[in-house]
Structures are given as structure tokens and as C-alpha cells.
Short mmCIF file of C-alpha atoms in Angstrom, two decimals:
data_model
loop_
_atom_site.label_atom_id
_atom_site.label_comp_id
_atom_site.label_asym_id
_atom_site.label_seq_id
_atom_site.Cartn_x
_atom_site.Cartn_y
_atom_site.Cartn_z
CA MET A 1 2.61 74.00 -13.23
CA GLN A 2 -1.13 73.71 -13.60
CA ILE A 3 -3.12 71.78 -11.00
CA SER A 4 -5.35 69.04 -12.33
CA GLU A 5 -9.06 69.03 -11.82
CA ALA A 6 -8.66 65.82 -9.69
CA ASP A 7 -6.04 67.42 -7.54
CA GLN A 8 -8.16 70.54 -7.11
CA ALA A 9 -11.11 68.22 -6.12
CA ARG A 10 -8.83 66.51 -3.55
CA ALA A 11 -7.84 69.94 -2.14
CA ASN A 12 -11.53 70.81 -1.77
CA LEU A 13 -12.68 67.42 -0.52
CA ASP A 14 -13.51 68.61 3.02
CA GLN A 15 -15.83 71.24 1.54
CA TRP A 16 -17.34 68.64 -0.87
CA ALA A 17 -18.07 66.33 2.13
CA GLN A 18 -19.53 69.16 4.22
CA ASP A 19 -21.83 70.28 1.37
CA ALA A 20 -23.08 66.72 0.81
CA HIS A 21 -23.81 66.33 4.53
CA GLU A 22 -25.67 69.69 4.55
CA ASN A 23 -27.66 68.67 1.60
CA ALA A 24 -28.71 65.46 3.40
CA LEU A 25 -29.65 67.54 6.44
CA GLY A 26 -31.77 69.72 4.22
CA ILE A 27 -33.62 66.72 2.92
CA ALA A 28 -34.24 65.59 6.48
CA GLU A 29 -35.61 69.04 7.46
CA MET A 30 -37.71 69.15 4.30
CA LEU A 31 -39.28 65.90 5.28
CA ASN A 32 -39.90 67.13 8.85
CA VAL A 33 -37.17 65.07 10.45
CA PRO A 34 -35.45 67.41 12.96
CA ALA A 35 -31.73 67.88 12.40
CA GLU A 36 -30.89 66.73 15.80
CA GLN A 37 -32.76 63.42 15.31
CA TYR A 38 -31.16 62.94 11.89
CA GLU A 39 -27.72 63.52 13.40
CA GLN A 40 -28.33 60.88 16.05
CA ASP A 41 -29.65 58.28 13.55
CA VAL A 42 -29.37 58.84 9.80
CA LEU A 43 -31.48 55.72 9.21
CA VAL A 44 -34.51 57.53 10.72
CA LEU A 45 -34.90 59.17 7.22
CA ILE A 46 -35.51 55.88 5.37
CA GLY A 47 -39.27 55.85 5.95
CA PRO A 48 -39.95 59.58 5.21
CA LEU A 49 -37.60 59.52 2.15
CA GLN A 50 -39.35 56.41 0.82
CA ASP A 51 -42.74 58.06 1.26
CA TYR A 52 -41.46 61.13 -0.54
CA VAL A 53 -39.92 59.43 -3.53
CA SER A 54 -42.90 57.10 -3.88
CA ARG A 55 -45.15 60.14 -4.43
CA LEU A 56 -42.93 61.84 -6.94
CA PRO A 57 -44.37 62.13 -10.49
CA LEU A 58 -41.28 60.61 -12.07
CA ASP A 59 -42.96 60.36 -15.48
CA GLU A 60 -43.31 64.16 -15.51
CA PHE A 61 -39.74 64.87 -14.44
CA GLU A 62 -37.55 67.22 -16.56
CA GLN A 63 -33.75 66.88 -16.74
CA ASP A 64 -33.23 69.29 -13.88
CA ASP A 65 -35.56 67.34 -11.66
CA TRP A 66 -33.63 64.12 -12.33
CA VAL A 67 -30.34 65.88 -11.52
CA THR A 68 -31.66 67.27 -8.27
CA LEU A 69 -33.10 63.94 -7.22
CA HIS A 70 -29.86 62.15 -8.20
CA ASN A 71 -27.77 64.58 -6.07
CA ASP A 72 -30.16 64.42 -3.14
CA LEU A 73 -30.26 60.60 -3.01
CA ALA A 74 -26.44 60.33 -3.54
CA SER A 75 -26.01 62.77 -0.59
CA TYR A 76 -28.14 60.48 1.57
CA VAL A 77 -26.42 57.30 0.50
CA ALA A 78 -23.02 58.94 1.26
CA ASP A 79 -24.18 60.21 4.65
CA VAL A 80 -25.37 56.66 5.63
CA GLY A 81 -22.01 55.28 4.47
CA ILE A 82 -20.07 57.79 6.46
CA ARG A 83 -22.11 57.78 9.67
CA GLU A 84 -23.05 54.15 9.84
CA HIS A 85 -20.02 52.46 8.27
CA GLY A 86 -17.19 54.90 8.96
CA ALA A 87 -16.52 55.52 5.24
CA SER A 88 -15.05 58.82 3.92
CA TRP A 89 -15.06 60.66 0.69
CA LYS A 90 -12.17 60.15 -1.64
CA VAL A 91 -11.29 61.37 -5.09
CA LEU A 92 -10.17 58.74 -7.58
CA ASP A 93 -8.72 59.34 -10.99
CA ASP A 94 -11.05 57.95 -13.64
CA GLU A 95 -10.34 58.57 -17.29
CA THR A 96 -13.81 57.26 -18.21
CA SER A 97 -15.46 60.04 -16.29
CA PRO A 98 -16.02 63.37 -18.16
CA ARG A 99 -14.11 65.22 -15.40
CA GLY A 100 -11.35 62.71 -15.29
CA PHE A 101 -12.13 61.71 -11.70
CA ARG A 102 -14.94 60.68 -9.48
CA TYR A 103 -15.98 61.10 -5.95
CA VAL A 104 -16.33 57.74 -4.06
CA LEU A 105 -16.84 56.56 -0.53
CA GLU A 106 -14.07 54.43 0.90
CA GLY A 107 -14.44 52.35 4.00
CA ALA A 108 -13.19 49.19 5.61
CA ALA A 109 -15.01 46.17 4.29
CA HIS A 110 -15.98 43.34 6.65
CA ASP A 111 -13.04 41.43 5.18
CA GLY A 112 -10.62 44.12 6.35
CA GLU A 113 -9.85 45.40 2.82
CA ALA A 114 -10.69 48.92 1.72
CA GLY A 115 -14.06 48.93 -0.14
CA ARG A 116 -15.26 51.73 -2.44
CA VAL A 117 -18.60 52.82 -3.73
CA ASP A 118 -19.75 55.65 -5.91
CA PRO A 119 -22.96 56.93 -4.40
CA PHE A 120 -23.92 58.55 -7.70
CA ASP A 121 -23.59 55.16 -9.47
CA VAL A 122 -25.66 53.55 -6.78
CA VAL A 123 -28.50 56.02 -7.34
CA MET A 124 -28.21 55.74 -11.13
CA GLU A 125 -28.57 52.05 -10.88
CA GLU A 126 -31.70 52.52 -8.77
CA PHE A 127 -33.17 54.85 -11.43
CA GLY A 128 -32.77 51.90 -13.82
CA ASN A 129 -34.87 49.72 -11.52
CA LEU A 130 -37.92 51.78 -10.77
CA PRO A 131 -39.72 52.19 -8.47
CA ILE A 132 -37.12 53.74 -6.30
CA GLN A 133 -36.59 51.69 -3.11
CA ILE A 134 -34.51 53.55 -0.50
CA ALA A 135 -33.69 50.41 1.54
CA ARG A 136 -32.62 48.54 -1.54
CA MET A 137 -30.39 51.48 -2.65
CA LEU A 138 -28.69 51.60 0.74
CA ALA A 139 -28.30 47.72 0.73
CA ASN A 140 -26.68 47.96 -2.68
CA ALA A 141 -24.18 50.56 -1.45
CA GLU A 142 -23.39 48.41 1.54
CA VAL A 143 -22.76 45.33 -0.63
CA THR A 144 -20.58 47.33 -3.00
CA ILE A 145 -18.43 48.78 -0.28
CA GLY A 146 -18.34 45.36 1.53
CA ALA A 147 -19.75 46.75 4.82
CA ASN A 148 -21.69 44.70 7.34
CA PRO A 149 -25.32 45.29 6.42
CA LEU A 150 -27.56 47.55 8.46
CA ILE A 151 -30.77 46.73 6.79
#
């Protein structure tokens, strides 16, 4: 019996979550936000990250640059969802996705139901509404998951 890619992703979900968090920590450190400070309050990164993305020469970006930025911002959106809203990573089957599944955050919405958001979709939507606004991106994720707003 062959294990599906989605089942393999589920089996490796803890590592996926750890890698995403470590990526967000790396962004904080790159922007001179100490890891200890970031761990205490992930929202401390909003200002430095906004300054950073506002200075990026997006019109000069190559495909690899967009992929890196997409992954970095999705890691941060996920970290905020996890640390501020108690969400957690899940793997959902999705036949419309090239892999047949997608990583989403799931958390309790303010109405008590489970809410889900795909951080990668949130970032992609932000790319379609330039300039990138970190607070707007986080607010969109909060609305999608149904969490009580932080911002």
C-alpha cells in the first residue's frame, strides 16, 4: 500500500510547523528583532517587516524572489495565527491543488466553530493588491479564520 502525498504531509506536519516557525524567527533576526523579543510578542515584527517590504524593488523581482517573499510572509502570517489565536497547522485534501492537498491554519473562530485559512492564499491575495500592507494581510487572515481581531 502506497502512502499518499497528503498522508505523508500529515505525518511530517510537526516538522512543517517547526520549519515555518524557524523561518519566521529568521526573518525577525534579519530585521534586527531579537528572537527572545519575537517569541514574547510576534506582533513586534509588524513595523520592521512593513519597512522592509516597502523598500523592496518588487518591479525588479525574479520568480525566485517572489517565491521567497511568498514563503516568508506566509510563515509570518502562520506564526501570528498560531501564537496569537491558538491556531495550528493542518493538512487538507484539495484536488484543485497541484499536490492534491494544502497546508492551512485551523483555529477556533469567535463563534466557536473551527475556522481555516491558507496563509499562502492570504499572501497571494496581498500580492494582487500592492503595495504590500502587513497589517492588512494579518487582518485578512484573522477575518478568514474568524478570529477576534488583534489589529
